[in-house]
PDB file of C-alpha atoms in Angstrom:
ATOM      1  CA  UNK A  29       0.206  -0.214  -0.002  1.00 40.00           C
ATOM      2  CA  UNK A  30       1.378   3.098  -1.038  1.00 39.00           C
ATOM      3  CA  UNK A  31       2.598   5.640   2.050  1.00 43.00           C
ATOM      4  CA  UNK A  32       0.259   8.533   0.674  1.00 41.00           C
ATOM      5  CA  UNK A  33      -3.032   6.275   0.651  1.00 45.00           C
ATOM      6  CA  UNK A  34      -2.307   5.319   3.770  1.00 42.00           C
ATOM      7  CA  UNK A  35      -2.365   9.008   5.115  1.00 45.00           C
ATOM      8  CA  UNK A  36      -5.606   9.635   3.536  1.00 43.00           C
ATOM      9  CA  UNK A  37      -6.962   6.620   5.308  1.00 50.00           C
ATOM     10  CA  UNK A  38      -5.677   8.156   8.888  1.00 48.00           C
ATOM     11  CA  UNK A  39      -6.945  11.554   7.594  1.00 51.00           C
ATOM     12  CA  UNK A  40     -10.029  10.339   6.733  1.00 49.00           C
ATOM     13  CA  UNK A  41     -10.694   8.858  10.218  1.00 48.00           C
ATOM     14  CA  UNK A  42      -9.147  11.994  11.961  1.00 49.00           C
ATOM     15  CA  UNK A  43     -11.578  13.686   9.873  1.00 45.00           C
ATOM     16  CA  UNK A  44     -14.030  11.408  11.671  1.00 45.00           C
ATOM     17  CA  UNK A  45     -13.689  12.540  14.745  1.00 42.00           C
ATOM     18  CA  UNK A  46     -13.692  16.146  13.827  1.00 44.00           C
ATOM     19  CA  UNK A  47     -16.986  16.221  12.459  1.00 40.00           C
ATOM     20  CA  UNK A  48     -18.499  14.506  15.351  1.00 39.00           C
ATOM     21  CA  UNK A  49     -16.196  16.382  17.642  1.00 40.00           C
ATOM     22  CA  UNK A  50     -16.950  19.795  16.378  1.00 43.00           C
ATOM     23  CA  UNK A  51     -19.544  20.066  13.904  1.00 43.00           C
ATOM     24  CA  UNK A  52     -21.262  23.768  14.494  1.00 44.00           C
ATOM     25  CA  UNK A  53     -19.564  24.450  17.197  1.00 41.00           C
ATOM     26  CA  UNK A  54     -21.793  22.044  19.968  1.00 42.00           C
ATOM     27  CA  UNK A  55     -21.534  18.389  20.481  1.00 40.00           C
ATOM     28  CA  UNK A  56     -22.764  16.224  17.708  1.00 40.00           C
ATOM     29  CA  UNK A  57     -26.372  14.556  19.238  1.00 45.00           C
ATOM     30  CA  UNK A  58     -26.458  10.669  19.127  1.00 42.00           C
ATOM     31  CA  UNK A  59     -28.714   8.050  20.440  1.00 42.00           C
ATOM     32  CA  UNK A  60     -27.396   7.134  23.974  1.00 43.00           C
ATOM     33  CA  UNK A  61     -26.486   3.611  23.052  1.00 43.00           C
ATOM     34  CA  UNK A  62     -24.700   4.950  19.916  1.00 40.00           C
ATOM     35  CA  UNK A  63     -21.532   4.169  19.586  1.00 40.00           C
ATOM     36  CA  UNK A  64     -18.715   6.848  17.866  1.00 39.00           C
ATOM     37  CA  UNK A  65     -17.206   5.692  14.206  1.00 40.00           C
ATOM     38  CA  UNK A  66     -13.795   6.190  16.245  1.00 43.00           C
ATOM     39  CA  UNK A  67     -13.224   7.114  19.531  1.00 44.00           C
ATOM     40  CA  UNK A  68     -10.014   6.995  21.946  1.00 41.00           C
ATOM     41  CA  UNK A  69     -10.334   4.622  25.354  1.00 44.00           C
ATOM     42  CA  UNK A  70      -9.124   6.277  28.646  1.00 34.00           C
ATOM     43  CA  UNK A  71      -6.370   3.692  28.672  1.00 53.00           C
ATOM     44  CA  UNK A  72      -3.430   4.885  26.160  1.00 68.00           C
ATOM     45  CA  UNK A  73      -2.097   2.766  23.228  1.00 81.00           C
ATOM     46  CA  UNK A  74      -6.120   1.636  22.465  1.00 88.00           C
ATOM     47  CA  UNK A  75      -8.303   2.989  20.146  1.00 88.00           C
ATOM     48  CA  UNK A  76     -11.982   1.472  19.020  1.00 89.00           C
ATOM     49  CA  UNK A  77     -13.224   2.038  15.565  1.00 88.00           C
ATOM     50  CA  UNK A  78     -16.438   1.020  14.306  1.00 90.00           C
ATOM     51  CA  UNK A  79     -16.529  -2.169  12.127  1.00 91.00           C
ATOM     52  CA  UNK A  80     -17.518   0.012   9.183  1.00 92.00           C
ATOM     53  CA  UNK A  81     -15.116   2.569   9.286  1.00 89.00           C
ATOM     54  CA  UNK A  82     -12.486  -0.131   9.792  1.00 90.00           C
ATOM     55  CA  UNK A  83     -13.472  -1.644   6.675  1.00 91.00           C
ATOM     56  CA  UNK A  84     -13.254   1.746   4.358  1.00 90.00           C
ATOM     57  CA  UNK A  85     -10.200   1.901   5.889  1.00 88.00           C
ATOM     58  CA  UNK A  86      -8.942  -0.855   4.328  1.00 91.00           C
ATOM     59  CA  UNK A  87      -8.030  -2.477   8.009  1.00 93.00           C
ATOM     60  CA  UNK A  88      -7.664  -6.172   7.990  1.00 94.00           C
ATOM     61  CA  UNK A  89      -6.813  -8.973  10.316  1.00 96.00           C
ATOM     62  CA  UNK A  90      -5.747 -12.096  10.596  1.00 96.00           C
ATOM     63  CA  UNK A  91      -4.799 -14.850  13.489  1.00 97.00           C
ATOM     64  CA  UNK A  92      -1.607 -15.339  15.114  1.00 96.00           C
ATOM     65  CA  UNK A  93      -0.307 -18.887  14.818  1.00 95.00           C
ATOM     66  CA  UNK A  94       2.425 -21.204  13.851  1.00 93.00           C
ATOM     67  CA  UNK A  95       4.608 -20.444  10.551  1.00 89.00           C
ATOM     68  CA  UNK A  96       7.370 -21.731   8.942  1.00 80.00           C
ATOM     69  CA  UNK A  97      10.871 -19.916   9.472  1.00 80.00           C
ATOM     70  CA  UNK A  98      13.256 -21.731   8.314  1.00 75.00           C
ATOM     71  CA  UNK A  99      16.892 -19.528   7.389  1.00 76.00           C
ATOM     72  CA  UNK A 100      16.965 -18.019   3.867  1.00 80.00           C
ATOM     73  CA  UNK A 101      19.949 -17.409   1.278  1.00 87.00           C
ATOM     74  CA  UNK A 102      19.793 -15.072  -1.106  1.00 90.00           C
ATOM     75  CA  UNK A 103      21.272 -16.156  -4.270  1.00 93.00           C
ATOM     76  CA  UNK A 104      22.272 -14.712  -7.868  1.00 93.00           C
ATOM     77  CA  UNK A 105      22.321 -16.506 -11.120  1.00 94.00           C
ATOM     78  CA  UNK A 106      20.565 -16.368 -14.999  1.00 94.00           C
ATOM     79  CA  UNK A 107      18.264 -18.402 -16.979  1.00 94.00           C
ATOM     80  CA  UNK A 108      19.463 -21.233 -19.465  1.00 93.00           C
ATOM     81  CA  UNK A 109      18.016 -23.612 -21.664  1.00 91.00           C
ATOM     82  CA  UNK A 110      17.470 -26.974 -19.799  1.00 91.00           C
ATOM     83  CA  UNK A 111      20.183 -29.601 -21.323  1.00 90.00           C
ATOM     84  CA  UNK A 112      17.067 -31.813 -22.142  1.00 90.00           C
ATOM     85  CA  UNK A 113      15.812 -28.619 -24.053  1.00 93.00           C
ATOM     86  CA  UNK A 114      18.483 -28.298 -26.544  1.00 95.00           C
ATOM     87  CA  UNK A 115      19.778 -30.239 -29.490  1.00 96.00           C
ATOM     88  CA  UNK A 116      22.459 -29.933 -32.158  1.00 97.00           C
ATOM     89  CA  UNK A 117      21.411 -30.786 -36.163  1.00 97.00           C
ATOM     90  CA  UNK A 118      24.552 -33.206 -37.754  1.00 96.00           C
ATOM     91  CA  UNK A 119      24.628 -34.533 -40.757  1.00 95.00           C
ATOM     92  CA  UNK A 120      24.211 -38.336 -41.027  1.00 94.00           C
ATOM     93  CA  UNK A 121      26.731 -38.662 -43.827  1.00 95.00           C
ATOM     94  CA  UNK A 122      29.513 -36.582 -44.786  1.00 96.00           C
ATOM     95  CA  UNK A 123      29.103 -34.184 -48.072  1.00 97.00           C
ATOM     96  CA  UNK A 124      27.901 -30.942 -49.264  1.00 97.00           C
ATOM     97  CA  UNK A 125      25.255 -28.712 -48.595  1.00 98.00           C
ATOM     98  CA  UNK A 126      22.613 -28.305 -50.827  1.00 98.00           C
ATOM     99  CA  UNK A 127      20.372 -26.427 -49.422  1.00 98.00           C
ATOM    100  CA  UNK A 128      19.534 -24.839 -45.805  1.00 98.00           C
ATOM    101  CA  UNK A 129      15.808 -23.869 -45.403  1.00 97.00           C
ATOM    102  CA  UNK A 130      15.857 -22.026 -41.945  1.00 97.00           C
ATOM    103  CA  UNK A 131      17.727 -18.891 -40.428  1.00 97.00           C
ATOM    104  CA  UNK A 132      18.733 -18.077 -37.235  1.00 97.00           C
ATOM    105  CA  UNK A 133      15.726 -17.116 -34.768  1.00 94.00           C
ATOM    106  CA  UNK A 134      13.174 -19.214 -36.922  1.00 97.00           C
ATOM    107  CA  UNK A 135      10.645 -21.457 -35.436  1.00 96.00           C
ATOM    108  CA  UNK A 136      10.814 -25.202 -36.401  1.00 97.00           C
ATOM    109  CA  UNK A 137       8.982 -28.164 -35.275  1.00 97.00           C
ATOM    110  CA  UNK A 138      10.308 -31.762 -34.581  1.00 97.00           C
ATOM    111  CA  UNK A 139      10.823 -33.664 -38.142  1.00 97.00           C
ATOM    112  CA  UNK A 140      10.546 -30.453 -40.015  1.00 98.00           C
ATOM    113  CA  UNK A 141      12.993 -30.627 -43.003  1.00 98.00           C
ATOM    114  CA  UNK A 142      16.127 -28.058 -42.680  1.00 98.00           C
ATOM    115  CA  UNK A 143      18.150 -28.620 -45.040  1.00 98.00           C
ATOM    116  CA  UNK A 144      19.719 -30.919 -47.847  1.00 98.00           C
ATOM    117  CA  UNK A 145      23.171 -32.570 -47.980  1.00 98.00           C
ATOM    118  CA  UNK A 146      24.699 -34.496 -51.358  1.00 97.00           C
ATOM    119  CA  UNK A 147      26.552 -37.447 -49.413  1.00 97.00           C
ATOM    120  CA  UNK A 148      30.109 -37.922 -50.993  1.00 96.00           C
ATOM    121  CA  UNK A 149      30.395 -41.625 -51.300  1.00 95.00           C
ATOM    122  CA  UNK A 150      26.893 -41.974 -52.539  1.00 96.00           C
ATOM    123  CA  UNK A 151      26.388 -38.704 -54.260  1.00 96.00           C
ATOM    124  CA  UNK A 152      22.810 -39.036 -53.363  1.00 97.00           C
ATOM    125  CA  UNK A 153      20.749 -36.107 -51.640  1.00 97.00           C
ATOM    126  CA  UNK A 154      19.298 -36.572 -48.746  1.00 98.00           C
ATOM    127  CA  UNK A 155      16.916 -34.278 -45.715  1.00 97.00           C
ATOM    128  CA  UNK A 156      18.246 -33.242 -42.581  1.00 97.00           C
ATOM    129  CA  UNK A 157      15.164 -32.977 -39.544  1.00 98.00           C
ATOM    130  CA  UNK A 158      14.954 -30.886 -36.746  1.00 97.00           C
ATOM    131  CA  UNK A 159      15.344 -33.179 -34.030  1.00 97.00           C
ATOM    132  CA  UNK A 160      12.985 -31.148 -31.475  1.00 96.00           C
ATOM    133  CA  UNK A 161      11.063 -28.499 -31.684  1.00 96.00           C
ATOM    134  CA  UNK A 162      12.035 -24.929 -31.036  1.00 94.00           C
ATOM    135  CA  UNK A 163      14.112 -21.818 -32.106  1.00 94.00           C
ATOM    136  CA  UNK A 164      17.119 -22.240 -34.503  1.00 97.00           C
ATOM    137  CA  UNK A 165      19.652 -20.392 -32.309  1.00 95.00           C
ATOM    138  CA  UNK A 166      22.786 -21.278 -34.291  1.00 96.00           C
ATOM    139  CA  UNK A 167      24.158 -21.899 -37.994  1.00 97.00           C
ATOM    140  CA  UNK A 168      27.039 -22.959 -38.943  1.00 96.00           C
ATOM    141  CA  UNK A 169      26.596 -24.242 -42.631  1.00 97.00           C
ATOM    142  CA  UNK A 170      25.357 -22.318 -45.902  1.00 97.00           C
ATOM    143  CA  UNK A 171      24.752 -24.076 -49.506  1.00 97.00           C
ATOM    144  CA  UNK A 172      28.077 -25.345 -50.514  1.00 96.00           C
ATOM    145  CA  UNK A 173      29.558 -25.978 -46.868  1.00 96.00           C
ATOM    146  CA  UNK A 174      31.041 -29.336 -46.048  1.00 96.00           C
ATOM    147  CA  UNK A 175      29.687 -30.894 -43.107  1.00 96.00           C
ATOM    148  CA  UNK A 176      29.758 -33.823 -41.741  1.00 89.00           C
ATOM    149  CA  UNK A 177      33.191 -33.109 -40.084  1.00 84.00           C
ATOM    150  CA  UNK A 178      31.891 -33.046 -36.279  1.00 89.00           C
ATOM    151  CA  UNK A 179      30.527 -29.423 -36.313  1.00 93.00           C
ATOM    152  CA  UNK A 180      27.065 -28.890 -36.188  1.00 96.00           C
ATOM    153  CA  UNK A 181      24.979 -27.585 -39.118  1.00 97.00           C
ATOM    154  CA  UNK A 182      22.550 -26.021 -36.734  1.00 98.00           C
ATOM    155  CA  UNK A 183      21.474 -25.633 -32.687  1.00 97.00           C
ATOM    156  CA  UNK A 184      18.113 -25.532 -31.741  1.00 97.00           C
ATOM    157  CA  UNK A 185      16.514 -24.538 -28.696  1.00 94.00           C
ATOM    158  CA  UNK A 186      13.228 -24.549 -27.206  1.00 93.00           C
ATOM    159  CA  UNK A 187      12.244 -21.726 -24.619  1.00 86.00           C
ATOM    160  CA  UNK A 188       9.658 -23.390 -23.192  1.00 88.00           C
ATOM    161  CA  UNK A 189      12.308 -25.697 -21.357  1.00 91.00           C
ATOM    162  CA  UNK A 190      14.682 -23.663 -19.037  1.00 91.00           C
ATOM    163  CA  UNK A 191      15.946 -23.336 -15.530  1.00 94.00           C
ATOM    164  CA  UNK A 192      17.585 -21.144 -12.983  1.00 95.00           C
ATOM    165  CA  UNK A 193      21.302 -21.890 -12.611  1.00 94.00           C
ATOM    166  CA  UNK A 194      22.584 -20.503  -9.294  1.00 95.00           C
ATOM    167  CA  UNK A 195      25.928 -19.802  -8.561  1.00 91.00           C
ATOM    168  CA  UNK A 196      27.320 -21.392  -4.880  1.00 90.00           C
ATOM    169  CA  UNK A 197      29.911 -20.006  -3.340  1.00 85.00           C
ATOM    170  CA  UNK A 198      32.121 -22.563  -0.416  1.00 82.00           C
ATOM    171  CA  UNK A 199      30.689 -20.886   1.984  1.00 82.00           C
ATOM    172  CA  UNK A 200      27.348 -21.434   0.920  1.00 84.00           C
ATOM    173  CA  UNK A 201      26.950 -24.582  -0.995  1.00 82.00           C
ATOM    174  CA  UNK A 202      27.095 -27.450   2.247  1.00 82.00           C
ATOM    175  CA  UNK A 203      23.550 -25.974   3.418  1.00 85.00           C
ATOM    176  CA  UNK A 204      22.012 -26.027  -0.212  1.00 90.00           C
ATOM    177  CA  UNK A 205      20.687 -29.197  -1.465  1.00 89.00           C
ATOM    178  CA  UNK A 206      18.497 -31.403  -3.994  1.00 90.00           C
ATOM    179  CA  UNK A 207      15.036 -30.928  -3.423  1.00 89.00           C
ATOM    180  CA  UNK A 208      14.771 -27.422  -1.641  1.00 88.00           C
ATOM    181  CA  UNK A 209      12.382 -24.616  -2.477  1.00 87.00           C
ATOM    182  CA  UNK A 210      13.566 -21.664  -4.444  1.00 91.00           C
ATOM    183  CA  UNK A 211      11.891 -18.740  -5.181  1.00 91.00           C
ATOM    184  CA  UNK A 212      12.904 -16.960  -8.604  1.00 94.00           C
ATOM    185  CA  UNK A 213      12.715 -13.624  -9.211  1.00 93.00           C
ATOM    186  CA  UNK A 214      13.529 -11.347 -12.014  1.00 91.00           C
ATOM    187  CA  UNK A 215      16.446  -8.013 -11.515  1.00 89.00           C
ATOM    188  CA  UNK A 216      13.635  -5.633 -12.102  1.00 83.00           C
ATOM    189  CA  UNK A 217      10.867  -7.644  -9.765  1.00 78.00           C
ATOM    190  CA  UNK A 218       8.220  -8.158 -11.859  1.00 83.00           C
ATOM    191  CA  UNK A 219       8.138 -11.897 -12.263  1.00 88.00           C
ATOM    192  CA  UNK A 220       8.464 -14.223  -9.851  1.00 89.00           C
ATOM    193  CA  UNK A 221       8.560 -18.000  -9.849  1.00 90.00           C
ATOM    194  CA  UNK A 222       8.733 -21.159  -7.313  1.00 89.00           C
ATOM    195  CA  UNK A 223      11.442 -23.986  -8.525  1.00 90.00           C
ATOM    196  CA  UNK A 224      12.671 -26.640  -6.709  1.00 91.00           C
ATOM    197  CA  UNK A 225      16.775 -27.528  -6.990  1.00 93.00           C
ATOM    198  CA  UNK A 226      17.421 -30.528  -9.449  1.00 93.00           C
ATOM    199  CA  UNK A 227      21.088 -31.016  -9.088  1.00 92.00           C
ATOM    200  CA  UNK A 228      24.096 -29.031  -7.392  1.00 92.00           C
ATOM    201  CA  UNK A 229      26.920 -29.275 -10.269  1.00 89.00           C
ATOM    202  CA  UNK A 230      30.624 -28.486 -10.159  1.00 83.00           C
ATOM    203  CA  UNK A 231      31.101 -25.366 -12.514  1.00 70.00           C
ATOM    204  CA  UNK A 232      32.476 -25.448 -16.240  1.00 64.00           C
ATOM    205  CA  UNK A 233      35.553 -23.989 -14.747  1.00 63.00           C
ATOM    206  CA  UNK A 234      38.107 -26.199 -13.021  1.00 62.00           C
ATOM    207  CA  UNK A 235      39.620 -23.543 -11.280  1.00 69.00           C
ATOM    208  CA  UNK A 236      36.841 -22.424  -9.743  1.00 69.00           C
ATOM    209  CA  UNK A 237      35.427 -23.256  -6.212  1.00 75.00           C
ATOM    210  CA  UNK A 238      31.881 -22.536  -6.849  1.00 85.00           C
ATOM    211  CA  UNK A 239      29.227 -24.799  -7.626  1.00 90.00           C
ATOM    212  CA  UNK A 240      25.598 -24.571  -9.856  1.00 92.00           C
ATOM    213  CA  UNK A 241      22.530 -25.344  -8.382  1.00 93.00           C
ATOM    214  CA  UNK A 242      19.878 -26.096 -10.889  1.00 94.00           C
ATOM    215  CA  UNK A 243      15.973 -25.201 -11.077  1.00 95.00           C
ATOM    216  CA  UNK A 244      13.713 -25.966 -13.129  1.00 88.00           C
ATOM    217  CA  UNK A 245      11.092 -23.291 -13.778  1.00 88.00           C
ATOM    218  CA  UNK A 246       7.527 -23.425 -15.077  1.00 83.00           C
ATOM    219  CA  UNK A 247       7.257 -21.786 -18.722  1.00 80.00           C
ATOM    220  CA  UNK A 248       5.131 -18.511 -18.798  1.00 78.00           C
ATOM    221  CA  UNK A 249       4.761 -17.334 -22.210  1.00 79.00           C
ATOM    222  CA  UNK A 250       8.435 -16.259 -22.692  1.00 77.00           C
ATOM    223  CA  UNK A 251       8.856 -14.384 -19.191  1.00 86.00           C
ATOM    224  CA  UNK A 252      11.980 -16.174 -18.802  1.00 88.00           C
ATOM    225  CA  UNK A 253      14.215 -15.634 -21.327  1.00 87.00           C
ATOM    226  CA  UNK A 254      17.891 -17.074 -21.512  1.00 87.00           C
ATOM    227  CA  UNK A 255      20.564 -15.147 -20.506  1.00 89.00           C
ATOM    228  CA  UNK A 256      18.388 -12.940 -18.322  1.00 92.00           C
ATOM    229  CA  UNK A 257      19.666 -12.503 -14.810  1.00 94.00           C
ATOM    230  CA  UNK A 258      17.800 -13.211 -11.999  1.00 95.00           C
ATOM    231  CA  UNK A 259      18.071 -13.784  -7.962  1.00 94.00           C
ATOM    232  CA  UNK A 260      16.442 -15.870  -6.066  1.00 94.00           C
ATOM    233  CA  UNK A 261      15.797 -17.478  -2.234  1.00 90.00           C
ATOM    234  CA  UNK A 262      16.132 -20.435  -0.685  1.00 89.00           C
ATOM    235  CA  UNK A 263      15.298 -21.879   2.351  1.00 80.00           C
ATOM    236  CA  UNK A 264      17.957 -24.010   4.195  1.00 80.00           C
ATOM    237  CA  UNK A 265      16.999 -24.021   7.491  1.00 71.00           C
ATOM    238  CA  UNK A 266      14.180 -26.347   9.246  1.00 69.00           C
ATOM    239  CA  UNK A 267      11.671 -25.146  11.831  1.00 73.00           C
ATOM    240  CA  UNK A 268       8.617 -23.844  12.616  1.00 83.00           C
ATOM    241  CA  UNK A 269       7.882 -20.929  14.741  1.00 89.00           C
ATOM    242  CA  UNK A 270       4.712 -21.378  17.556  1.00 93.00           C
ATOM    243  CA  UNK A 271       3.763 -17.492  16.844  1.00 96.00           C
ATOM    244  CA  UNK A 272       4.752 -15.595  13.956  1.00 95.00           C
ATOM    245  CA  UNK A 273       3.091 -12.235  12.149  1.00 96.00           C
ATOM    246  CA  UNK A 274       3.384 -11.441   8.606  1.00 94.00           C
ATOM    247  CA  UNK A 275       6.148  -8.817   8.411  1.00 93.00           C
ATOM    248  CA  UNK A 276       3.264  -6.071   7.397  1.00 91.00           C
ATOM    249  CA  UNK A 277       2.188  -6.057  10.369  1.00 94.00           C
ATOM    250  CA  UNK A 278       4.924  -4.758  12.416  1.00 95.00           C
ATOM    251  CA  UNK A 279       5.049  -1.021  13.319  1.00 91.00           C
ATOM    252  CA  UNK A 280       7.503   1.565  15.355  1.00 91.00           C
ATOM    253  CA  UNK A 281       5.192   2.602  18.224  1.00 88.00           C
ATOM    254  CA  UNK A 282       6.738   4.830  21.338  1.00 87.00           C
ATOM    255  CA  UNK A 283      10.718   3.738  20.122  1.00 90.00           C
ATOM    256  CA  UNK A 284       9.491  -0.147  20.279  1.00 93.00           C
ATOM    257  CA  UNK A 285       8.135  -2.561  17.512  1.00 95.00           C
ATOM    258  CA  UNK A 286       4.482  -3.453  18.044  1.00 94.00           C
ATOM    259  CA  UNK A 287       1.263  -5.228  16.462  1.00 95.00           C
ATOM    260  CA  UNK A 288      -2.360  -3.953  16.934  1.00 95.00           C
ATOM    261  CA  UNK A 289      -3.986  -6.460  18.299  1.00 96.00           C
ATOM    262  CA  UNK A 290      -7.941  -6.880  17.843  1.00 95.00           C
ATOM    263  CA  UNK A 291     -10.612  -7.253  20.108  1.00 94.00           C
ATOM    264  CA  UNK A 292     -14.253  -6.620  19.327  1.00 92.00           C
ATOM    265  CA  UNK A 293     -13.900  -3.066  17.996  1.00 92.00           C
ATOM    266  CA  UNK A 294     -10.808  -2.042  20.062  1.00 93.00           C
ATOM    267  CA  UNK A 295      -7.234  -2.079  18.633  1.00 94.00           C
ATOM    268  CA  UNK A 296      -4.448  -1.991  21.130  1.00 94.00           C
ATOM    269  CA  UNK A 297      -0.839  -1.519  20.474  1.00 93.00           C
ATOM    270  CA  UNK A 298       1.118  -4.298  21.649  1.00 94.00           C
ATOM    271  CA  UNK A 299       5.010  -4.386  21.852  1.00 95.00           C
ATOM    272  CA  UNK A 300       6.017  -7.694  21.045  1.00 97.00           C
ATOM    273  CA  UNK A 301       9.879  -9.131  20.980  1.00 96.00           C
ATOM    274  CA  UNK A 302      10.888 -10.222  17.502  1.00 95.00           C
ATOM    275  CA  UNK A 303      13.040 -13.993  16.539  1.00 91.00           C
ATOM    276  CA  UNK A 304      13.657 -14.882  13.611  1.00 84.00           C
ATOM    277  CA  UNK A 305      12.514 -13.111  10.334  1.00 84.00           C
ATOM    278  CA  UNK A 306      12.354 -14.281   6.729  1.00 80.00           C
ATOM    279  CA  UNK A 307      10.644 -12.049   3.509  1.00 75.00           C
ATOM    280  CA  UNK A 308       7.308 -12.902   4.792  1.00 84.00           C
ATOM    281  CA  UNK A 309       6.876 -13.994   8.637  1.00 89.00           C
ATOM    282  CA  UNK A 310       8.536 -12.680  11.885  1.00 92.00           C
ATOM    283  CA  UNK A 311       8.325 -15.210  14.727  1.00 94.00           C
ATOM    284  CA  UNK A 312       7.053 -13.360  18.488  1.00 96.00           C
ATOM    285  CA  UNK A 313       8.702 -14.427  21.253  1.00 96.00           C
ATOM    286  CA  UNK A 314       6.964 -12.377  23.790  1.00 96.00           C
ATOM    287  CA  UNK A 315       3.499 -10.087  23.349  1.00 96.00           C
ATOM    288  CA  UNK A 316       1.426 -11.867  21.264  1.00 96.00           C
ATOM    289  CA  UNK A 317      -0.283 -15.194  22.066  1.00 96.00           C
ATOM    290  CA  UNK A 318      -1.354 -17.669  19.512  1.00 96.00           C
ATOM    291  CA  UNK A 319      -5.031 -17.362  18.641  1.00 96.00           C
ATOM    292  CA  UNK A 320      -5.143 -13.680  18.719  1.00 97.00           C
ATOM    293  CA  UNK A 321      -6.277 -11.589  16.095  1.00 97.00           C
ATOM    294  CA  UNK A 322      -3.831  -9.022  14.737  1.00 97.00           C
ATOM    295  CA  UNK A 323      -4.131  -6.291  12.111  1.00 96.00           C
ATOM    296  CA  UNK A 324      -1.986  -7.105   8.777  1.00 95.00           C
ATOM    297  CA  UNK A 325      -3.293  -4.160   7.011  1.00 93.00           C
ATOM    298  CA  UNK A 326      -3.865  -0.838   7.953  1.00 88.00           C
ATOM    299  CA  UNK A 327      -1.547  -0.831  10.638  1.00 85.00           C
ATOM    300  CA  UNK A 328      -0.277   2.622   9.786  1.00 84.00           C
ATOM    301  CA  UNK A 329      -3.635   4.091   9.925  1.00 83.00           C
ATOM    302  CA  UNK A 330      -4.192   3.103  13.426  1.00 87.00           C
ATOM    303  CA  UNK A 331      -0.614   4.217  14.499  1.00 84.00           C
ATOM    304  CA  UNK A 332      -1.177   7.789  12.947  1.00 80.00           C
ATOM    305  CA  UNK A 333      -4.778   7.698  15.205  1.00 76.00           C
ATOM    306  CA  UNK A 334      -3.034   7.286  18.162  1.00 82.00           C
ATOM    307  CA  UNK A 335       0.149   9.397  17.764  1.00 76.00           C
ATOM    308  CA  UNK A 336      -2.414  12.108  17.097  1.00 74.00           C
ATOM    309  CA  UNK A 337      -4.309  10.955  19.971  1.00 62.00           C
ATOM    310  CA  UNK A 338      -1.132  11.773  22.044  1.00 56.00           C
ATOM    311  CA  UNK A 339      -0.007  14.837  20.590  1.00 51.00           C
ATOM    312  CA  UNK A 340      -3.450  16.411  21.759  1.00 54.00           C
ATOM    313  CA  UNK A 341      -2.989  15.266  25.152  1.00 50.00           C
ATOM    314  CA  UNK A 342       0.245  17.122  25.082  1.00 53.00           C
ATOM    315  CA  UNK A 343      -1.435  19.935  24.648  1.00 50.00           C
TER     316      UNK A 343
END
């Protein structure tokens, strides 16, 4: 949620208070059993908000409870075509290339004729076909070229069969294992996917001490392009936290870290002691019990309201 929007919501609550308190200079008339939309309680650090006003302000709650809080390790890597997604096209018999019917970047289907070669022994011309479907990514021959010496005529890559390759340094390699889940994200942060480490392999450079972790990715209509730089987050530690809240619920309040706890229509700023943290969860060691309801969205509005009330009391 943008800070401007949160400020506007806080201002809306403040306006409701002002209108209820001031009006035309006389106390607003209300039924004796009616409750103001927002009112401060006598006890510091608490405020009461009408349910409809809370909904309009975007205040949402969840129930505190256990959450996975394994240690996470940040990785860097890039997108590559999976080994099974790439194939070289070779001539069956040495000879002269008569025709090449494809260009780099062209999409071909498995079994499609991509070239014709005249055999040096039989002088018969035969067809060369694509072994897989994909894009032509390399072309090493033209009509008139002699082929069959081991160099591939063409290279085909299937862009739907891709993987992320992450670099593991010696200090991290012992904690990363096949089967661990990795969250993969583009460097711009606009694309994200989840995959599993399929294999951990030595680097191509024999002098390098780094390893490579391969993570298969789902095809997302060209989102993950070979050569694209990506970041990853892998969970390398096990264990759950008995009580945890979402990171977005944490708010600074009076020099401490607090969460807003809801009881009925009342919201209390509750100081908490934090334990382990991930990008999504924070472990609560003290200050909140499992089963209590806490604010996940809109806590900034509540904090602004309490801080405003505190400032008015000071005067």
